[in-house]
Amino acid sequence: MSYKWLEWAKRIQALSQSGLAFSKDIYDIERYEELRTISAEIMEDHTGLEMQKINDLFTKETGYQTPKVDVRGVVFKDDQVLMVRETIDDRWALPGGFCDIGLSPSENIVKEIQEESGYDVVPIKLLALLDKDKHPHPPEAYHYYKVFIQCEIIGGNPITGIETSGIQFFSKNNLPSLSTNRNTESQIITLFEFLENPKKETIFD
């Protein structure tokens, strides 16, 4: 299925948001606001969402538009990887989430793993930095980069958090139903290559 319309809508929204962030000319501001409205109308026409929801999601951000950053923890144990069941869709994902302002990527993943699984970890290696649009995720209104960081458990006990309802380790050949907004099967299989070859170089894009 082609999502070219979504790509166009995101590009128009990004250009309009950047223009509104830097333009001082009243007429240019009006043009950028119209472009932002057009991007929302494209979303409304193709998704069936109410315009108010689209405005909340798609047009209320300010400043220069840049990709959002999602960080995921890769914790291996006995040739298996740690995953948590997401309450939002009852599917499984590597623990993680959006990077918080004021925290580095490694600090973010330590916090996310502790909150979602109960384990205390230390980051040991950046495994991958991926552009979500270049991988088989469901379409999104925003552009995301995904950061995968390998970590080692140093303490704690498995305890679910506010956003998780299960904690389990899975082997490469026995993966559960995945939350594909957060991670794909091909990504997780690729991450297992780092377990098999610790000298494998970080991958990107």
PDB file of C-alpha atoms in Angstrom:
ATOM      1  CA  MET A   1       0.000   0.000   0.000  1.00  0.00           C
ATOM      2  CA  SER A   2       1.299   3.452  -0.932  1.00  0.00           C
ATOM      3  CA  TYR A   3       1.382   6.208   1.680  1.00  0.00           C
ATOM      4  CA  LYS A   4       2.706   8.914  -0.621  1.00  0.00           C
ATOM      5  CA  TRP A   5      -0.047  11.237   0.602  1.00  0.00           C
ATOM      6  CA  LEU A   6       1.283  10.891   4.158  1.00  0.00           C
ATOM      7  CA  GLU A   7       4.805  11.734   3.024  1.00  0.00           C
ATOM      8  CA  TRP A   8       3.504  14.849   1.240  1.00  0.00           C
ATOM      9  CA  ALA A   9       1.417  15.899   4.253  1.00  0.00           C
ATOM     10  CA  LYS A  10       4.373  15.519   6.614  1.00  0.00           C
ATOM     11  CA  ARG A  11       6.667  17.492   4.302  1.00  0.00           C
ATOM     12  CA  ILE A  12       4.125  20.296   3.930  1.00  0.00           C
ATOM     13  CA  GLN A  13       3.601  20.413   7.685  1.00  0.00           C
ATOM     14  CA  ALA A  14       7.347  20.478   8.363  1.00  0.00           C
ATOM     15  CA  LEU A  15       7.912  23.298   5.868  1.00  0.00           C
ATOM     16  CA  SER A  16       5.018  25.313   7.270  1.00  0.00           C
ATOM     17  CA  GLN A  17       6.151  24.824  10.863  1.00  0.00           C
ATOM     18  CA  SER A  18       9.709  25.865  10.053  1.00  0.00           C
ATOM     19  CA  GLY A  19       8.432  28.881   8.133  1.00  0.00           C
ATOM     20  CA  LEU A  20       6.248  29.957  11.047  1.00  0.00           C
ATOM     21  CA  ALA A  21       9.223  29.582  13.388  1.00  0.00           C
ATOM     22  CA  PHE A  22      11.472  31.968  11.451  1.00  0.00           C
ATOM     23  CA  SER A  23       9.305  34.230   9.304  1.00  0.00           C
ATOM     24  CA  LYS A  24       8.692  37.846  10.380  1.00  0.00           C
ATOM     25  CA  ASP A  25       6.674  38.963   7.341  1.00  0.00           C
ATOM     26  CA  ILE A  26       2.928  38.962   8.015  1.00  0.00           C
ATOM     27  CA  TYR A  27       2.088  37.801   4.493  1.00  0.00           C
ATOM     28  CA  ASP A  28       4.579  34.918   4.654  1.00  0.00           C
ATOM     29  CA  ILE A  29       3.113  33.914   8.004  1.00  0.00           C
ATOM     30  CA  GLU A  30      -0.345  33.777   6.441  1.00  0.00           C
ATOM     31  CA  ARG A  31       0.963  31.588   3.618  1.00  0.00           C
ATOM     32  CA  TYR A  32       2.665  29.193   6.047  1.00  0.00           C
ATOM     33  CA  GLU A  33      -0.500  28.985   8.138  1.00  0.00           C
ATOM     34  CA  GLU A  34      -2.433  28.099   4.986  1.00  0.00           C
ATOM     35  CA  LEU A  35       0.097  25.395   4.145  1.00  0.00           C
ATOM     36  CA  ARG A  36      -0.279  23.997   7.658  1.00  0.00           C
ATOM     37  CA  THR A  37      -4.048  23.907   7.189  1.00  0.00           C
ATOM     38  CA  ILE A  38      -3.632  22.100   3.861  1.00  0.00           C
ATOM     39  CA  SER A  39      -1.454  19.439   5.495  1.00  0.00           C
ATOM     40  CA  ALA A  40      -4.127  18.871   8.150  1.00  0.00           C
ATOM     41  CA  GLU A  41      -6.846  18.661   5.484  1.00  0.00           C
ATOM     42  CA  ILE A  42      -4.855  15.976   3.647  1.00  0.00           C
ATOM     43  CA  MET A  43      -4.651  13.997   6.879  1.00  0.00           C
ATOM     44  CA  GLU A  44      -8.368  14.440   7.547  1.00  0.00           C
ATOM     45  CA  ASP A  45      -9.323  13.322   4.041  1.00  0.00           C
ATOM     46  CA  HIS A  46      -7.208  10.170   4.111  1.00  0.00           C
ATOM     47  CA  THR A  47      -7.643   9.069   7.724  1.00  0.00           C
ATOM     48  CA  GLY A  48     -11.182  10.071   8.678  1.00  0.00           C
ATOM     49  CA  LEU A  49      -9.914  11.636  11.913  1.00  0.00           C
ATOM     50  CA  GLU A  50     -11.649  14.717  13.250  1.00  0.00           C
ATOM     51  CA  MET A  51      -9.852  17.957  12.404  1.00  0.00           C
ATOM     52  CA  GLN A  52      -9.515  18.835  16.094  1.00  0.00           C
ATOM     53  CA  LYS A  53      -7.601  15.618  16.751  1.00  0.00           C
ATOM     54  CA  ILE A  54      -5.381  16.272  13.757  1.00  0.00           C
ATOM     55  CA  ASN A  55      -4.693  19.793  14.973  1.00  0.00           C
ATOM     56  CA  ASP A  56      -3.769  18.442  18.404  1.00  0.00           C
ATOM     57  CA  LEU A  57      -1.481  15.840  16.844  1.00  0.00           C
ATOM     58  CA  PHE A  58      -0.191  17.515  13.744  1.00  0.00           C
ATOM     59  CA  THR A  59      -0.232  21.296  13.781  1.00  0.00           C
ATOM     60  CA  LYS A  60       0.271  22.583  17.326  1.00  0.00           C
ATOM     61  CA  GLU A  61       4.017  22.020  17.517  1.00  0.00           C
ATOM     62  CA  THR A  62       6.244  25.046  17.191  1.00  0.00           C
ATOM     63  CA  GLY A  63       9.843  25.687  16.206  1.00  0.00           C
ATOM     64  CA  TYR A  64      11.940  24.143  13.489  1.00  0.00           C
ATOM     65  CA  GLN A  65      10.596  20.689  12.637  1.00  0.00           C
ATOM     66  CA  THR A  66      13.038  17.849  13.339  1.00  0.00           C
ATOM     67  CA  PRO A  67      12.632  14.077  13.715  1.00  0.00           C
ATOM     68  CA  LYS A  68      11.487  12.801  17.100  1.00  0.00           C
ATOM     69  CA  VAL A  69      13.788  10.346  18.893  1.00  0.00           C
ATOM     70  CA  ASP A  70      12.690   6.983  20.275  1.00  0.00           C
ATOM     71  CA  VAL A  71      15.166   4.945  22.327  1.00  0.00           C
ATOM     72  CA  ARG A  72      14.941   1.153  22.822  1.00  0.00           C
ATOM     73  CA  GLY A  73      16.889  -1.083  25.192  1.00  0.00           C
ATOM     74  CA  VAL A  74      18.385  -4.350  23.986  1.00  0.00           C
ATOM     75  CA  VAL A  75      19.001  -6.648  26.977  1.00  0.00           C
ATOM     76  CA  PHE A  76      20.211 -10.176  26.269  1.00  0.00           C
ATOM     77  CA  LYS A  77      20.099 -13.022  28.782  1.00  0.00           C
ATOM     78  CA  ASP A  78      20.688 -16.717  28.041  1.00  0.00           C
ATOM     79  CA  ASP A  79      20.490 -16.076  24.280  1.00  0.00           C
ATOM     80  CA  GLN A  80      17.156 -14.316  24.675  1.00  0.00           C
ATOM     81  CA  VAL A  81      16.113 -10.666  24.562  1.00  0.00           C
ATOM     82  CA  LEU A  82      14.055  -8.754  27.128  1.00  0.00           C
ATOM     83  CA  MET A  83      10.641  -7.557  25.973  1.00  0.00           C
ATOM     84  CA  VAL A  84       7.657  -5.919  27.666  1.00  0.00           C
ATOM     85  CA  ARG A  85       3.971  -6.187  26.824  1.00  0.00           C
ATOM     86  CA  GLU A  86       2.568  -2.749  25.988  1.00  0.00           C
ATOM     87  CA  THR A  87      -0.792  -2.001  27.618  1.00  0.00           C
ATOM     88  CA  ILE A  88      -1.768   0.293  24.729  1.00  0.00           C
ATOM     89  CA  ASP A  89      -2.014  -2.570  22.209  1.00  0.00           C
ATOM     90  CA  ASP A  90      -1.312  -5.744  24.264  1.00  0.00           C
ATOM     91  CA  ARG A  91       1.703  -6.525  22.080  1.00  0.00           C
ATOM     92  CA  TRP A  92       5.397  -6.863  22.834  1.00  0.00           C
ATOM     93  CA  ALA A  93       8.276  -4.443  22.398  1.00  0.00           C
ATOM     94  CA  LEU A  94      11.798  -3.779  23.518  1.00  0.00           C
ATOM     95  CA  PRO A  95      11.535  -1.500  26.574  1.00  0.00           C
ATOM     96  CA  GLY A  96      11.884   2.175  25.739  1.00  0.00           C
ATOM     97  CA  GLY A  97      10.112   5.301  24.579  1.00  0.00           C
ATOM     98  CA  PHE A  98      10.596   8.919  23.585  1.00  0.00           C
ATOM     99  CA  CYS A  99      13.758  10.641  24.774  1.00  0.00           C
ATOM    100  CA  ASP A 100      13.061  13.154  27.528  1.00  0.00           C
ATOM    101  CA  ILE A 101      14.497  16.652  27.497  1.00  0.00           C
ATOM    102  CA  GLY A 102      17.478  16.958  29.830  1.00  0.00           C
ATOM    103  CA  LEU A 103      18.512  13.304  29.625  1.00  0.00           C
ATOM    104  CA  SER A 104      21.089  11.740  27.310  1.00  0.00           C
ATOM    105  CA  PRO A 105      20.101   8.679  25.233  1.00  0.00           C
ATOM    106  CA  SER A 106      21.843   6.344  27.700  1.00  0.00           C
ATOM    107  CA  GLU A 107      20.216   8.041  30.679  1.00  0.00           C
ATOM    108  CA  ASN A 108      16.854   7.770  28.952  1.00  0.00           C
ATOM    109  CA  ILE A 109      17.147   4.048  28.312  1.00  0.00           C
ATOM    110  CA  VAL A 110      18.246   3.300  31.874  1.00  0.00           C
ATOM    111  CA  LYS A 111      15.144   5.143  33.107  1.00  0.00           C
ATOM    112  CA  GLU A 112      12.810   3.486  30.574  1.00  0.00           C
ATOM    113  CA  ILE A 113      13.997  -0.056  31.297  1.00  0.00           C
ATOM    114  CA  GLN A 114      13.686   0.458  35.042  1.00  0.00           C
ATOM    115  CA  GLU A 115      10.196   1.954  34.740  1.00  0.00           C
ATOM    116  CA  GLU A 116       8.882  -0.627  32.274  1.00  0.00           C
ATOM    117  CA  SER A 117      10.539  -3.832  33.518  1.00  0.00           C
ATOM    118  CA  GLY A 118      11.936  -3.221  37.016  1.00  0.00           C
ATOM    119  CA  TYR A 119      15.490  -4.082  35.990  1.00  0.00           C
ATOM    120  CA  ASP A 120      18.475  -1.856  36.720  1.00  0.00           C
ATOM    121  CA  VAL A 121      20.862  -1.748  33.765  1.00  0.00           C
ATOM    122  CA  VAL A 122      24.006  -0.122  32.444  1.00  0.00           C
ATOM    123  CA  PRO A 123      24.316   0.821  28.739  1.00  0.00           C
ATOM    124  CA  ILE A 124      27.269  -0.824  26.997  1.00  0.00           C
ATOM    125  CA  LYS A 125      26.936  -0.233  23.249  1.00  0.00           C
ATOM    126  CA  LEU A 126      25.002   1.707  20.631  1.00  0.00           C
ATOM    127  CA  LEU A 127      23.752  -1.004  18.259  1.00  0.00           C
ATOM    128  CA  ALA A 128      21.665   0.916  15.740  1.00  0.00           C
ATOM    129  CA  LEU A 129      20.351   4.343  14.763  1.00  0.00           C
ATOM    130  CA  LEU A 130      17.491   3.842  12.332  1.00  0.00           C
ATOM    131  CA  ASP A 131      15.123   6.032  10.339  1.00  0.00           C
ATOM    132  CA  LYS A 132      11.641   4.676  11.035  1.00  0.00           C
ATOM    133  CA  ASP A 133      10.459   5.572   7.527  1.00  0.00           C
ATOM    134  CA  LYS A 134      13.006   3.155   6.049  1.00  0.00           C
ATOM    135  CA  HIS A 135      11.630   0.161   7.962  1.00  0.00           C
ATOM    136  CA  PRO A 136       8.291  -1.702   7.809  1.00  0.00           C
ATOM    137  CA  HIS A 137       6.516   0.192  10.593  1.00  0.00           C
ATOM    138  CA  PRO A 138       2.883   1.326  10.268  1.00  0.00           C
ATOM    139  CA  PRO A 139       2.590   4.877   8.873  1.00  0.00           C
ATOM    140  CA  GLU A 140       2.952   7.741  11.363  1.00  0.00           C
ATOM    141  CA  ALA A 141       2.181  11.452  11.260  1.00  0.00           C
ATOM    142  CA  TYR A 142       5.663  12.293  12.550  1.00  0.00           C
ATOM    143  CA  HIS A 143       9.164  11.407  11.407  1.00  0.00           C
ATOM    144  CA  TYR A 144      11.093   9.309  13.945  1.00  0.00           C
ATOM    145  CA  TYR A 145      14.648   8.160  14.526  1.00  0.00           C
ATOM    146  CA  LYS A 146      15.009   4.993  16.582  1.00  0.00           C
ATOM    147  CA  VAL A 147      18.037   4.429  18.827  1.00  0.00           C
ATOM    148  CA  PHE A 148      18.800   0.866  19.969  1.00  0.00           C
ATOM    149  CA  ILE A 149      21.198   0.601  22.924  1.00  0.00           C
ATOM    150  CA  GLN A 150      22.492  -2.675  24.335  1.00  0.00           C
ATOM    151  CA  CYS A 151      22.383  -2.846  28.127  1.00  0.00           C
ATOM    152  CA  GLU A 152      23.389  -5.273  30.874  1.00  0.00           C
ATOM    153  CA  ILE A 153      21.319  -6.065  33.950  1.00  0.00           C
ATOM    154  CA  ILE A 154      23.027  -5.129  37.211  1.00  0.00           C
ATOM    155  CA  GLY A 155      20.102  -5.485  39.598  1.00  0.00           C
ATOM    156  CA  GLY A 156      16.398  -5.070  40.173  1.00  0.00           C
ATOM    157  CA  ASN A 157      13.529  -7.510  39.774  1.00  0.00           C
ATOM    158  CA  PRO A 158      10.903  -7.920  37.034  1.00  0.00           C
ATOM    159  CA  ILE A 159       8.045  -5.529  37.848  1.00  0.00           C
ATOM    160  CA  THR A 160       5.564  -4.149  35.328  1.00  0.00           C
ATOM    161  CA  GLY A 161       5.092  -0.399  35.041  1.00  0.00           C
ATOM    162  CA  ILE A 162       2.256   1.962  34.199  1.00  0.00           C
ATOM    163  CA  GLU A 163       2.600   1.276  30.459  1.00  0.00           C
ATOM    164  CA  THR A 164       3.429  -2.449  30.616  1.00  0.00           C
ATOM    165  CA  SER A 165       1.502  -5.582  31.585  1.00  0.00           C
ATOM    166  CA  GLY A 166       4.120  -8.282  31.045  1.00  0.00           C
ATOM    167  CA  ILE A 167       7.876  -8.916  31.149  1.00  0.00           C
ATOM    168  CA  GLN A 168       9.580 -11.828  29.424  1.00  0.00           C
ATOM    169  CA  PHE A 169      12.717 -12.922  27.571  1.00  0.00           C
ATOM    170  CA  PHE A 170      12.301 -14.333  24.048  1.00  0.00           C
ATOM    171  CA  SER A 171      14.564 -16.217  21.688  1.00  0.00           C
ATOM    172  CA  LYS A 172      15.128 -15.142  18.089  1.00  0.00           C
ATOM    173  CA  ASN A 173      13.056 -18.056  16.785  1.00  0.00           C
ATOM    174  CA  ASN A 174      10.174 -17.623  19.223  1.00  0.00           C
ATOM    175  CA  LEU A 175       9.235 -13.950  19.083  1.00  0.00           C
ATOM    176  CA  PRO A 176       5.789 -12.899  20.362  1.00  0.00           C
ATOM    177  CA  SER A 177       3.182 -10.743  18.650  1.00  0.00           C
ATOM    178  CA  LEU A 178       5.065  -7.485  18.205  1.00  0.00           C
ATOM    179  CA  SER A 179       4.031  -3.881  18.693  1.00  0.00           C
ATOM    180  CA  THR A 180       5.180  -2.881  15.231  1.00  0.00           C
ATOM    181  CA  ASN A 181       4.890   0.843  15.936  1.00  0.00           C
ATOM    182  CA  ARG A 182       7.796   0.289  18.318  1.00  0.00           C
ATOM    183  CA  ASN A 183       9.848  -2.498  16.747  1.00  0.00           C
ATOM    184  CA  THR A 184       9.673  -4.894  13.825  1.00  0.00           C
ATOM    185  CA  GLU A 185      10.637  -8.533  13.525  1.00  0.00           C
ATOM    186  CA  SER A 186      13.396  -7.724  11.041  1.00  0.00           C
ATOM    187  CA  GLN A 187      14.902  -5.189  13.449  1.00  0.00           C
ATOM    188  CA  ILE A 188      14.935  -7.624  16.366  1.00  0.00           C
ATOM    189  CA  ILE A 189      16.458 -10.382  14.259  1.00  0.00           C
ATOM    190  CA  THR A 190      19.149  -7.933  13.171  1.00  0.00           C
ATOM    191  CA  LEU A 191      19.811  -7.003  16.805  1.00  0.00           C
ATOM    192  CA  PHE A 192      20.404 -10.679  17.625  1.00  0.00           C
ATOM    193  CA  GLU A 193      23.371 -10.508  15.237  1.00  0.00           C
ATOM    194  CA  PHE A 194      25.135  -8.409  17.883  1.00  0.00           C
ATOM    195  CA  LEU A 195      24.667 -11.239  20.373  1.00  0.00           C
ATOM    196  CA  GLU A 196      26.171 -13.687  17.910  1.00  0.00           C
ATOM    197  CA  ASN A 197      28.950 -11.285  16.920  1.00  0.00           C
ATOM    198  CA  PRO A 198      29.825  -8.766  19.667  1.00  0.00           C
ATOM    199  CA  LYS A 199      32.301  -7.057  17.319  1.00  0.00           C
ATOM    200  CA  LYS A 200      29.594  -6.210  14.796  1.00  0.00           C
ATOM    201  CA  GLU A 201      29.706  -2.514  13.972  1.00  0.00           C
ATOM    202  CA  THR A 202      26.848  -0.142  14.763  1.00  0.00           C
ATOM    203  CA  ILE A 203      24.305   0.078  11.949  1.00  0.00           C
ATOM    204  CA  PHE A 204      22.452   3.188  10.829  1.00  0.00           C
ATOM    205  CA  ASP A 205      19.612   4.278   8.516  1.00  0.00           C
TER     206      ASP A 205
END
